[in-house]
mmCIF file of C-alpha atoms in Angstrom:
data_model
loop_
_atom_site.group_PDB
_atom_site.id
_atom_site.type_symbol
_atom_site.label_atom_id
_atom_site.label_comp_id
_atom_site.label_asym_id
_atom_site.label_seq_id
_atom_site.Cartn_x
_atom_site.Cartn_y
_atom_site.Cartn_z
ATOM 1 C CA MET A 1 25.977 -20.236 28.169
ATOM 2 C CA PRO A 2 22.747 -22.210 27.583
ATOM 3 C CA VAL A 3 22.038 -23.186 23.948
ATOM 4 C CA ALA A 4 18.549 -21.634 24.068
ATOM 5 C CA LEU A 5 20.094 -18.245 24.967
ATOM 6 C CA ILE A 6 22.411 -18.436 21.972
ATOM 7 C CA TRP A 7 19.434 -19.138 19.669
ATOM 8 C CA LEU A 8 17.534 -16.255 21.249
ATOM 9 C CA ILE A 9 20.472 -13.845 20.672
ATOM 10 C CA ALA A 10 20.722 -15.070 17.085
ATOM 11 C CA ALA A 11 17.009 -14.433 16.630
ATOM 12 C CA LEU A 12 17.308 -10.870 17.940
ATOM 13 C CA VAL A 13 20.387 -10.130 15.820
ATOM 14 C CA LEU A 14 18.689 -11.420 12.675
ATOM 15 C CA ALA A 15 15.498 -9.469 13.385
ATOM 16 C CA GLY A 16 17.561 -6.334 14.055
ATOM 17 C CA ALA A 17 19.527 -6.813 10.826
ATOM 18 C CA GLU A 18 16.200 -7.062 8.966
ATOM 19 C CA VAL A 19 15.673 -3.393 9.626
ATOM 20 C CA LEU A 20 18.621 -2.666 7.396
ATOM 21 C CA THR A 21 17.559 -4.832 4.512
ATOM 22 C CA GLY A 22 13.749 -4.795 4.395
ATOM 23 C CA ASP A 23 13.774 -8.028 2.371
ATOM 24 C CA LEU A 24 12.031 -10.156 5.013
ATOM 25 C CA SER A 25 14.586 -12.978 4.626
ATOM 26 C CA LEU A 26 16.482 -12.231 7.790
ATOM 27 C CA LEU A 27 13.224 -11.841 9.686
ATOM 28 C CA MET A 28 12.189 -15.364 8.615
ATOM 29 C CA LEU A 29 15.560 -16.702 9.720
ATOM 30 C CA GLY A 30 15.101 -14.873 13.027
ATOM 31 C CA GLY A 31 11.782 -16.583 13.479
ATOM 32 C CA ALA A 32 13.395 -19.941 12.811
ATOM 33 C CA ALA A 33 16.087 -19.167 15.446
ATOM 34 C CA LEU A 34 13.308 -18.274 17.893
ATOM 35 C CA ALA A 35 11.649 -21.639 17.134
ATOM 36 C CA ALA A 36 14.941 -23.441 17.775
ATOM 37 C CA ALA A 37 15.337 -21.591 21.099
ATOM 38 C CA ALA A 38 11.761 -22.583 22.101
ATOM 39 C CA ALA A 39 12.436 -26.222 21.125
ATOM 40 C CA ASP A 40 15.578 -26.300 23.214
ATOM 41 C CA LEU A 41 13.794 -24.812 26.224
ATOM 42 C CA LEU A 42 10.703 -27.052 25.951
ATOM 43 C CA PHE A 43 12.264 -30.379 24.989
ATOM 44 C CA GLY A 44 15.983 -30.081 25.921
ATOM 45 C CA TRP A 45 16.974 -31.627 22.608
ATOM 46 C CA PRO A 46 20.670 -31.940 21.595
ATOM 47 C CA ILE A 47 22.121 -29.123 19.589
ATOM 48 C CA TRP A 48 21.909 -31.052 16.298
ATOM 49 C CA ALA A 49 18.127 -31.391 16.790
ATOM 50 C CA ASP A 50 17.852 -27.646 17.450
ATOM 51 C CA GLY A 51 19.802 -27.072 14.210
ATOM 52 C CA LEU A 52 17.430 -29.364 12.364
ATOM 53 C CA MET A 53 14.479 -27.448 13.842
ATOM 54 C CA PHE A 54 16.082 -24.190 12.662
ATOM 55 C CA LEU A 55 16.566 -25.638 9.143
ATOM 56 C CA ILE A 56 13.005 -26.913 8.824
ATOM 57 C CA VAL A 57 11.339 -23.784 10.178
ATOM 58 C CA SER A 58 13.629 -21.588 8.023
ATOM 59 C CA VAL A 59 12.568 -23.367 4.851
ATOM 60 C CA LEU A 60 8.883 -23.258 5.818
ATOM 61 C CA LEU A 61 9.006 -19.569 6.586
ATOM 62 C CA LEU A 62 11.078 -18.598 3.547
ATOM 63 C CA VAL A 63 8.995 -20.630 1.122
ATOM 64 C CA GLY A 64 5.582 -20.453 2.682
ATOM 65 C CA VAL A 65 5.257 -17.232 4.662
ATOM 66 C CA ARG A 66 7.639 -14.756 3.076
ATOM 67 C CA PRO A 67 6.017 -14.652 -0.432
ATOM 68 C CA ALA A 68 2.536 -14.084 1.093
ATOM 69 C CA VAL A 69 3.788 -11.284 3.360
ATOM 70 C CA ARG A 70 5.615 -9.591 0.498
ATOM 71 C CA ARG A 71 2.479 -9.742 -1.687
ATOM 72 C CA ARG A 72 0.476 -8.265 1.171
ATOM 73 C CA LEU A 73 2.942 -5.456 1.742
ATOM 74 C CA THR A 74 3.188 -4.542 -1.975
ATOM 75 C CA ALA A 75 -0.469 -4.959 -2.839
ATOM 76 C CA GLY A 76 -1.169 -1.223 -2.817
ATOM 77 C CA ALA A 77 1.752 -0.207 -5.074
ATOM 78 C CA GLY A 78 -0.346 0.107 -8.226
ATOM 79 C CA LEU A 79 -3.142 2.187 -6.820
ATOM 80 C CA PRO A 80 -3.792 5.559 -8.423
ATOM 81 C CA GLU A 81 -3.117 8.867 -6.728
ATOM 82 C CA PRO A 82 -6.149 10.194 -4.898
ATOM 83 C CA VAL A 83 -6.592 13.004 -7.431
ATOM 84 C CA LYS A 84 -6.489 10.563 -10.314
ATOM 85 C CA ALA A 85 -9.307 8.608 -8.682
ATOM 86 C CA LEU A 86 -11.614 11.650 -9.215
ATOM 87 C CA GLU A 87 -11.304 11.447 -13.002
ATOM 88 C CA GLY A 88 -14.421 10.046 -14.581
ATOM 89 C CA LYS A 89 -16.634 10.984 -11.607
ATOM 90 C CA SER A 90 -19.807 12.958 -11.885
ATOM 91 C CA ALA A 91 -19.947 16.530 -10.506
ATOM 92 C CA LEU A 92 -22.715 19.050 -9.976
ATOM 93 C CA VAL A 93 -22.197 22.580 -11.300
ATOM 94 C CA LEU A 94 -22.645 25.116 -8.461
ATOM 95 C CA ASP A 95 -21.538 28.323 -10.266
ATOM 96 C CA ARG A 96 -21.542 28.918 -14.008
ATOM 97 C CA VAL A 97 -18.574 27.045 -15.575
ATOM 98 C CA ALA A 98 -17.024 28.897 -18.486
ATOM 99 C CA ARG A 99 -13.517 29.489 -19.796
ATOM 100 C CA HIS A 100 -12.169 31.345 -16.734
ATOM 101 C CA GLU A 101 -14.816 30.780 -14.071
ATOM 102 C CA GLY A 102 -16.898 28.177 -12.291
ATOM 103 C CA GLN A 103 -17.279 25.801 -9.409
ATOM 104 C CA VAL A 104 -18.518 22.212 -9.148
ATOM 105 C CA LYS A 105 -19.306 19.931 -6.266
ATOM 106 C CA LEU A 106 -17.147 16.832 -6.646
ATOM 107 C CA ASP A 107 -17.108 14.004 -4.122
ATOM 108 C CA GLY A 108 -18.637 16.292 -1.474
ATOM 109 C CA GLU A 109 -16.060 19.073 -1.977
ATOM 110 C CA VAL A 110 -16.258 22.324 -3.919
ATOM 111 C CA TRP A 111 -13.722 22.527 -6.752
ATOM 112 C CA THR A 112 -12.783 25.313 -9.118
ATOM 113 C CA ALA A 113 -13.733 24.122 -12.630
ATOM 114 C CA ARG A 114 -13.303 24.932 -16.286
ATOM 115 C CA PRO A 115 -14.801 23.257 -19.343
ATOM 116 C CA TYR A 116 -12.821 20.738 -21.389
ATOM 117 C CA SER A 117 -13.741 22.622 -24.573
ATOM 118 C CA ALA A 118 -13.039 26.310 -24.123
ATOM 119 C CA ASP A 119 -16.314 27.333 -25.848
ATOM 120 C CA ASP A 120 -18.582 25.249 -23.613
ATOM 121 C CA VAL A 121 -20.622 26.827 -20.781
ATOM 122 C CA TYR A 122 -22.384 24.881 -18.047
ATOM 123 C CA GLU A 123 -25.050 26.410 -15.864
ATOM 124 C CA PRO A 124 -25.753 25.723 -12.141
ATOM 125 C CA GLY A 125 -27.564 22.470 -11.695
ATOM 126 C CA ASP A 126 -25.970 20.778 -14.738
ATOM 127 C CA HIS A 127 -24.282 17.440 -14.186
ATOM 128 C CA VAL A 128 -20.829 17.112 -15.718
ATOM 129 C CA THR A 129 -18.063 14.490 -15.760
ATOM 130 C CA VAL A 130 -14.535 15.169 -14.634
ATOM 131 C CA VAL A 131 -12.156 14.648 -17.584
ATOM 132 C CA HIS A 132 -9.010 15.285 -15.577
ATOM 133 C CA ILE A 133 -7.640 17.325 -12.710
ATOM 134 C CA ASP A 134 -5.328 20.190 -13.578
ATOM 135 C CA GLY A 135 -3.670 21.393 -10.364
ATOM 136 C CA ALA A 136 -6.585 22.460 -8.168
ATOM 137 C CA THR A 137 -8.997 22.793 -11.099
ATOM 138 C CA ALA A 138 -11.399 20.122 -12.309
ATOM 139 C CA VAL A 139 -11.618 20.072 -16.097
ATOM 140 C CA VAL A 140 -15.192 18.952 -16.888
ATOM 141 C CA SER A 141 -17.323 17.951 -19.845
ATOM 142 C CA LYS A 142 -21.092 17.550 -20.217
ATOM 143 C CA ILE A 143 -22.607 14.128 -19.527
ATOM 144 C CA VAL A 144 -24.163 12.811 -22.700
#
């Protein structure tokens, strides 16, 4: 069996095993095995040179590429939920907002609303700020 085919099989096995781990380490090793296979096909080097190519490319991928890819994949982990992003936004009162009634236009959508303070009443045309979202209801307060 040609040496390049063995490296190619190793690359496929490592890439397939990456699916089980999700750590990106095996994928980097698979890339290094692929580089060793390409080097063997292109240059016909002896097996020890292919092994050296595998070692060098493995270190480069594990140290240089893997951290950047992991940062890129986990960059969005701290983002707020879409509903949380609405808090603090301005809204326009469409229907009178009182203790048990009211609607506001928030981010282009109509939301059921209630005032933050139970005694407050907001009339149509007033601009309010969303204090928080309670289920499907925007809890609002007057902009000062």
